[in-house]
mmCIF file of C-alpha atoms in Angstrom:
data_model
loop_
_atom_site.group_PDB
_atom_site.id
_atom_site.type_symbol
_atom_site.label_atom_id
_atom_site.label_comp_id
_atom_site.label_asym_id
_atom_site.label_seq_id
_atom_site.Cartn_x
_atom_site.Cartn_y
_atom_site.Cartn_z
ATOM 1 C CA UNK G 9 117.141 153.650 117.235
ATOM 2 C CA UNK G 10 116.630 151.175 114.655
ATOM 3 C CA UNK G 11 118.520 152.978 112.047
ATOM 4 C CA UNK G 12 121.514 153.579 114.249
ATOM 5 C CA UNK G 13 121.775 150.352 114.893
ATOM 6 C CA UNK G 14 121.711 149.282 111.526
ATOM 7 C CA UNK G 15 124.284 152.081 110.752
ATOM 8 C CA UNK G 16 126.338 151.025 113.536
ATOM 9 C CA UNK G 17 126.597 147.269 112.076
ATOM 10 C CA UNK G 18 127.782 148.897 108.967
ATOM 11 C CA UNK G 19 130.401 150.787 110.636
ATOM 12 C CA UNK G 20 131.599 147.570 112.618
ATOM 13 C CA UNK G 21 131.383 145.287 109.211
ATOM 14 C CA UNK G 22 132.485 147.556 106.819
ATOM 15 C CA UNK G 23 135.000 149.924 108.492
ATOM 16 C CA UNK G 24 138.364 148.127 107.384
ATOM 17 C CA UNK G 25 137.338 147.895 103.746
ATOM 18 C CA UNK G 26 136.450 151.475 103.497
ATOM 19 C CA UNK G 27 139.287 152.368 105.323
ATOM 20 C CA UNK G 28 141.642 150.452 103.048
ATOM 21 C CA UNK G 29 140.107 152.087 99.990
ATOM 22 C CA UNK G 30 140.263 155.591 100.997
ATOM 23 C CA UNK G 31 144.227 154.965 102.245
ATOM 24 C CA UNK G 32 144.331 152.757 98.588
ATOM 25 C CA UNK G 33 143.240 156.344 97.082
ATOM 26 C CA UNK G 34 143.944 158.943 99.076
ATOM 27 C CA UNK G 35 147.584 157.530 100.264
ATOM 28 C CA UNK G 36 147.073 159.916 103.204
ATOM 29 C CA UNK G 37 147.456 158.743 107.067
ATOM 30 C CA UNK G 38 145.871 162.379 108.427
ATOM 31 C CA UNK G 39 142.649 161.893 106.398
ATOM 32 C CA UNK G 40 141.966 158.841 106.485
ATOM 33 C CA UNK G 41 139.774 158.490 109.466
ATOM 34 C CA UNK G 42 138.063 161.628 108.537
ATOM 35 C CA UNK G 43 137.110 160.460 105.043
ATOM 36 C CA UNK G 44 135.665 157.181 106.646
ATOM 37 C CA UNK G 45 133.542 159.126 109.325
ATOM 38 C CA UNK G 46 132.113 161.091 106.182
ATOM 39 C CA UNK G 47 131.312 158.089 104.060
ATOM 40 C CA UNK G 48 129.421 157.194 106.913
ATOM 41 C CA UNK G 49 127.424 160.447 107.250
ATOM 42 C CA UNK G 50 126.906 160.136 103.496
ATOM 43 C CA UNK G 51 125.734 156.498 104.379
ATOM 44 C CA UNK G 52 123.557 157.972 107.135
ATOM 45 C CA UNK G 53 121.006 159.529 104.522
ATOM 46 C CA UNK G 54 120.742 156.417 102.228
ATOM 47 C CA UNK G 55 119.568 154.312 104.810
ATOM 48 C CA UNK G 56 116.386 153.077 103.083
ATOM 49 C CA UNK G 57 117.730 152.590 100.015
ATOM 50 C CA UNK G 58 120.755 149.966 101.668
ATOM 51 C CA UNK G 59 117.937 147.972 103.605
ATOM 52 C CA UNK G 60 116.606 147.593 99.970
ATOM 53 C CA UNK G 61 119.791 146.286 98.503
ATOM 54 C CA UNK G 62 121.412 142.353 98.964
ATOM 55 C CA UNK G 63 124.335 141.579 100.350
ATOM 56 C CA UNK G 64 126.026 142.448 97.170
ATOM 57 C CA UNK G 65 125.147 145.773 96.259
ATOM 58 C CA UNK G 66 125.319 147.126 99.611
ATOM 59 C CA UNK G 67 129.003 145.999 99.854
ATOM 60 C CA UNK G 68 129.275 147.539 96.083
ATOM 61 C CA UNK G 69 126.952 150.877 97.369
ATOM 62 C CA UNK G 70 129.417 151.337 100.183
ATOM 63 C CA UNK G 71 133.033 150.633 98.530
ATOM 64 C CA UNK G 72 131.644 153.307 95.428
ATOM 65 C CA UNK G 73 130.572 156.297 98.307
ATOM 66 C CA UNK G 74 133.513 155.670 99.964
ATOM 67 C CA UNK G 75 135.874 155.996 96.797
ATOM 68 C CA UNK G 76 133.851 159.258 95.417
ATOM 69 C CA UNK G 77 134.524 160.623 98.919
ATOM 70 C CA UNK G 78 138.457 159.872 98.408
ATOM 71 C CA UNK G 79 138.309 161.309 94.717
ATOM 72 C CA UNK G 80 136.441 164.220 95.771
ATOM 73 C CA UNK G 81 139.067 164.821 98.528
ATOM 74 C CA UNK G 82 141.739 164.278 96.062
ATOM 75 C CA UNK G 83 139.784 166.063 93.408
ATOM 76 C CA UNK G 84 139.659 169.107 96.077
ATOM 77 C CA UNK G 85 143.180 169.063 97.965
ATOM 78 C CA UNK G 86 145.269 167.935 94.743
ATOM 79 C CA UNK G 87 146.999 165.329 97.401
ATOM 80 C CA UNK G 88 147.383 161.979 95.503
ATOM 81 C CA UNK G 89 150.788 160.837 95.224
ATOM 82 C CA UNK G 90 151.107 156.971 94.446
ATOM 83 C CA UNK G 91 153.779 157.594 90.896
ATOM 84 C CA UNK G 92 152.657 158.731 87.778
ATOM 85 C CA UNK G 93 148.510 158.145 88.645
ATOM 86 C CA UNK G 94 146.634 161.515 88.100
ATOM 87 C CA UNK G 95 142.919 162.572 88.896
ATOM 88 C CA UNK G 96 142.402 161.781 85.099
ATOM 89 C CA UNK G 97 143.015 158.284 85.327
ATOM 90 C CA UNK G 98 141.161 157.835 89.181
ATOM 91 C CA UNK G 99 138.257 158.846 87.341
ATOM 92 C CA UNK G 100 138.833 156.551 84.475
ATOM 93 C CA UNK G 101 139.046 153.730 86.829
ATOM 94 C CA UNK G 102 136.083 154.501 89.084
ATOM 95 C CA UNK G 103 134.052 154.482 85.796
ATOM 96 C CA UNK G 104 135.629 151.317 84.727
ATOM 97 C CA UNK G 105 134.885 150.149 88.421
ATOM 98 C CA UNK G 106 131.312 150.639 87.841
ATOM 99 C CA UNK G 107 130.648 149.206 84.831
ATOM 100 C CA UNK G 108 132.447 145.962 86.263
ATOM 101 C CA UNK G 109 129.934 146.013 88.735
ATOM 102 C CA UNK G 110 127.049 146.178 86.930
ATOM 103 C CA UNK G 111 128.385 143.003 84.803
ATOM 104 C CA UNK G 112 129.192 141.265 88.017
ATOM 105 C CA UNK G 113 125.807 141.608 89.037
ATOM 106 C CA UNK G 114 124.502 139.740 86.162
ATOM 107 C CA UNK G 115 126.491 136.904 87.080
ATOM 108 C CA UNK G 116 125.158 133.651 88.330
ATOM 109 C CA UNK G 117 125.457 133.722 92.123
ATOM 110 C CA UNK G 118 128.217 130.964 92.065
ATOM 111 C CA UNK G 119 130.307 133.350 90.415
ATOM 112 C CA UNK G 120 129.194 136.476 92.375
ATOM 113 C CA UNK G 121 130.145 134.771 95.753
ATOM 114 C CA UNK G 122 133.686 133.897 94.226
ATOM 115 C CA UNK G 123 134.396 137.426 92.871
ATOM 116 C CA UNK G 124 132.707 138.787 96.051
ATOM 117 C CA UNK G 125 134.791 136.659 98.253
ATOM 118 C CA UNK G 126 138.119 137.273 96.259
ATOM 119 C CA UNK G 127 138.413 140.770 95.799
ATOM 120 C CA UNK G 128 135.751 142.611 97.839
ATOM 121 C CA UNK G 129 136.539 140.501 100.951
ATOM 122 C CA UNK G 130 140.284 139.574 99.785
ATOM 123 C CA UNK G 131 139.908 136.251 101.224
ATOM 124 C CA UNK G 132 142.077 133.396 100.018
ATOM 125 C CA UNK G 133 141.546 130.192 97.673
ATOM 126 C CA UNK G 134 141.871 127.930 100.799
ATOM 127 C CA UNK G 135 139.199 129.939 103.116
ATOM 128 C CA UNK G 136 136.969 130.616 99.603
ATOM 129 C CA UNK G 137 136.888 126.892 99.261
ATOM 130 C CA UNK G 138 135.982 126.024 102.586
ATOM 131 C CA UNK G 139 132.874 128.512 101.903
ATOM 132 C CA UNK G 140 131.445 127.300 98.832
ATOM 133 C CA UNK G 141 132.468 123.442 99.337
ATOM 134 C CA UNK G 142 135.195 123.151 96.906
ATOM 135 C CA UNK G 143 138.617 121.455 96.411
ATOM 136 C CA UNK G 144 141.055 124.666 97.114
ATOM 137 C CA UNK G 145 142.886 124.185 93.286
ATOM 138 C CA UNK G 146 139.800 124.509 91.936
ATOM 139 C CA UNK G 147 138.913 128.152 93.191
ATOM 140 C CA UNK G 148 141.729 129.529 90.650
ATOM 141 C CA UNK G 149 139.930 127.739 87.699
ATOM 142 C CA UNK G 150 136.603 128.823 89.154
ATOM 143 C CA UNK G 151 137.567 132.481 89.389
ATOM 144 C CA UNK G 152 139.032 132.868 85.880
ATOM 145 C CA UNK G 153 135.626 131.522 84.779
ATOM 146 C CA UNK G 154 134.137 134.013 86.689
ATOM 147 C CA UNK G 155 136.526 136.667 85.416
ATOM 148 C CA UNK G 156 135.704 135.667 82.005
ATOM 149 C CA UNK G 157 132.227 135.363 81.815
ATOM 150 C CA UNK G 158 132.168 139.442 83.588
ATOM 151 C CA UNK G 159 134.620 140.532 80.497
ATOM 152 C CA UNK G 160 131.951 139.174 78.268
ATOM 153 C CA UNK G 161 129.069 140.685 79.507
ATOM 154 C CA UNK G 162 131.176 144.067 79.549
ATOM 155 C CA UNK G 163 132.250 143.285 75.918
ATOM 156 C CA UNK G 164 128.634 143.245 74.956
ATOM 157 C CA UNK G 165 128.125 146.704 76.682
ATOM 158 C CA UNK G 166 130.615 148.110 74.415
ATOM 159 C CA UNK G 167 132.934 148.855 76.808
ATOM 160 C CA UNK G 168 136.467 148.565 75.050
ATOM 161 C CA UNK G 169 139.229 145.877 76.259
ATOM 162 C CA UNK G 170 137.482 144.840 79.404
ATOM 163 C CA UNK G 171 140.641 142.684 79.631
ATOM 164 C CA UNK G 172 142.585 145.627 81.276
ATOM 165 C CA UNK G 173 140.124 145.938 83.983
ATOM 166 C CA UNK G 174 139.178 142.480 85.145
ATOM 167 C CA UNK G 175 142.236 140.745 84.249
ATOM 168 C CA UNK G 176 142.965 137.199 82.472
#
């Protein structure tokens, strides 16, 4: 009972996100609730580990099962059709994705909450500001810090023009 419960809270706080990333990949109405239900049946069997984890790396645990379930759809039913993009380059950017992460969690917290709050809960400068107690025109300033100091620490991994995948 305990473990569908905590399941169940995942589902709840977590279902829009995963379902906008699977849509963001797959660009497929039909499958779209199906691939969510099966992120969560992957989820089902890492339970231990994601009572383990903070806030952080659950969020980051959950957003990278439920893109490999989208690429693995698209991998298997060839269906991605968003312009020019091809399986090559999805797999490009989920590696890319994941070495962001790893530098973003080597960040200060400051800068993990602003990241975290930007682009893994899209919120905006006004409500980030209200969060962390900060004049609203200073979240942009904040955030390219932020942006910066996680191109650094990928630049130091050897990891090419982390410019590309982080931004200014």
């Amino acid at each position: 009972n305990d473990d569908r419960t905590y399941i169940m809270d995942l589902y709840i706080n977590y279902y829009g996100l995963v379902f906008s990333k699977i849509k963001n990949i797959t660009n497929s109405t039909n499958d779209v609730e199906d691939l969510v239900n099966d992120t969560f049946v992957k989820l089902i069997g890492k339970i231990s580990l994601l009572r383990t984890l903070s806030d952080y790396k659950v969020t980051t645990y959950i957003v990278y099962t439920a893109k490999s379930t989208a690429l693995n759809f698209v991998k298997r039913e060839g269906v991605y059709s968003k312009g020019d993009v091809n399986l090559d380059n999805l797999i490009i950017q989920k590696e890319e994705l994941e070495t962001l992460s790893n530098a973003i969690l080597r960040l200060l917290e400051k800068d993990k909450d602003l990241l975290y709050y930007k682009y893994i809960l899209e919120m905006n400068d006004v409500e980030i500001a209200k969060i962390l107690s900060i004049a609203p025109d200073s979240v942009r300033q904040y955030l390219t810090r932020a942006r910066r100091k996680a191109r650094k620490l990928m630049e130091k991994e050897g990891h090419g023009s982390a410019e590309k995948r982080i931004g200014p």
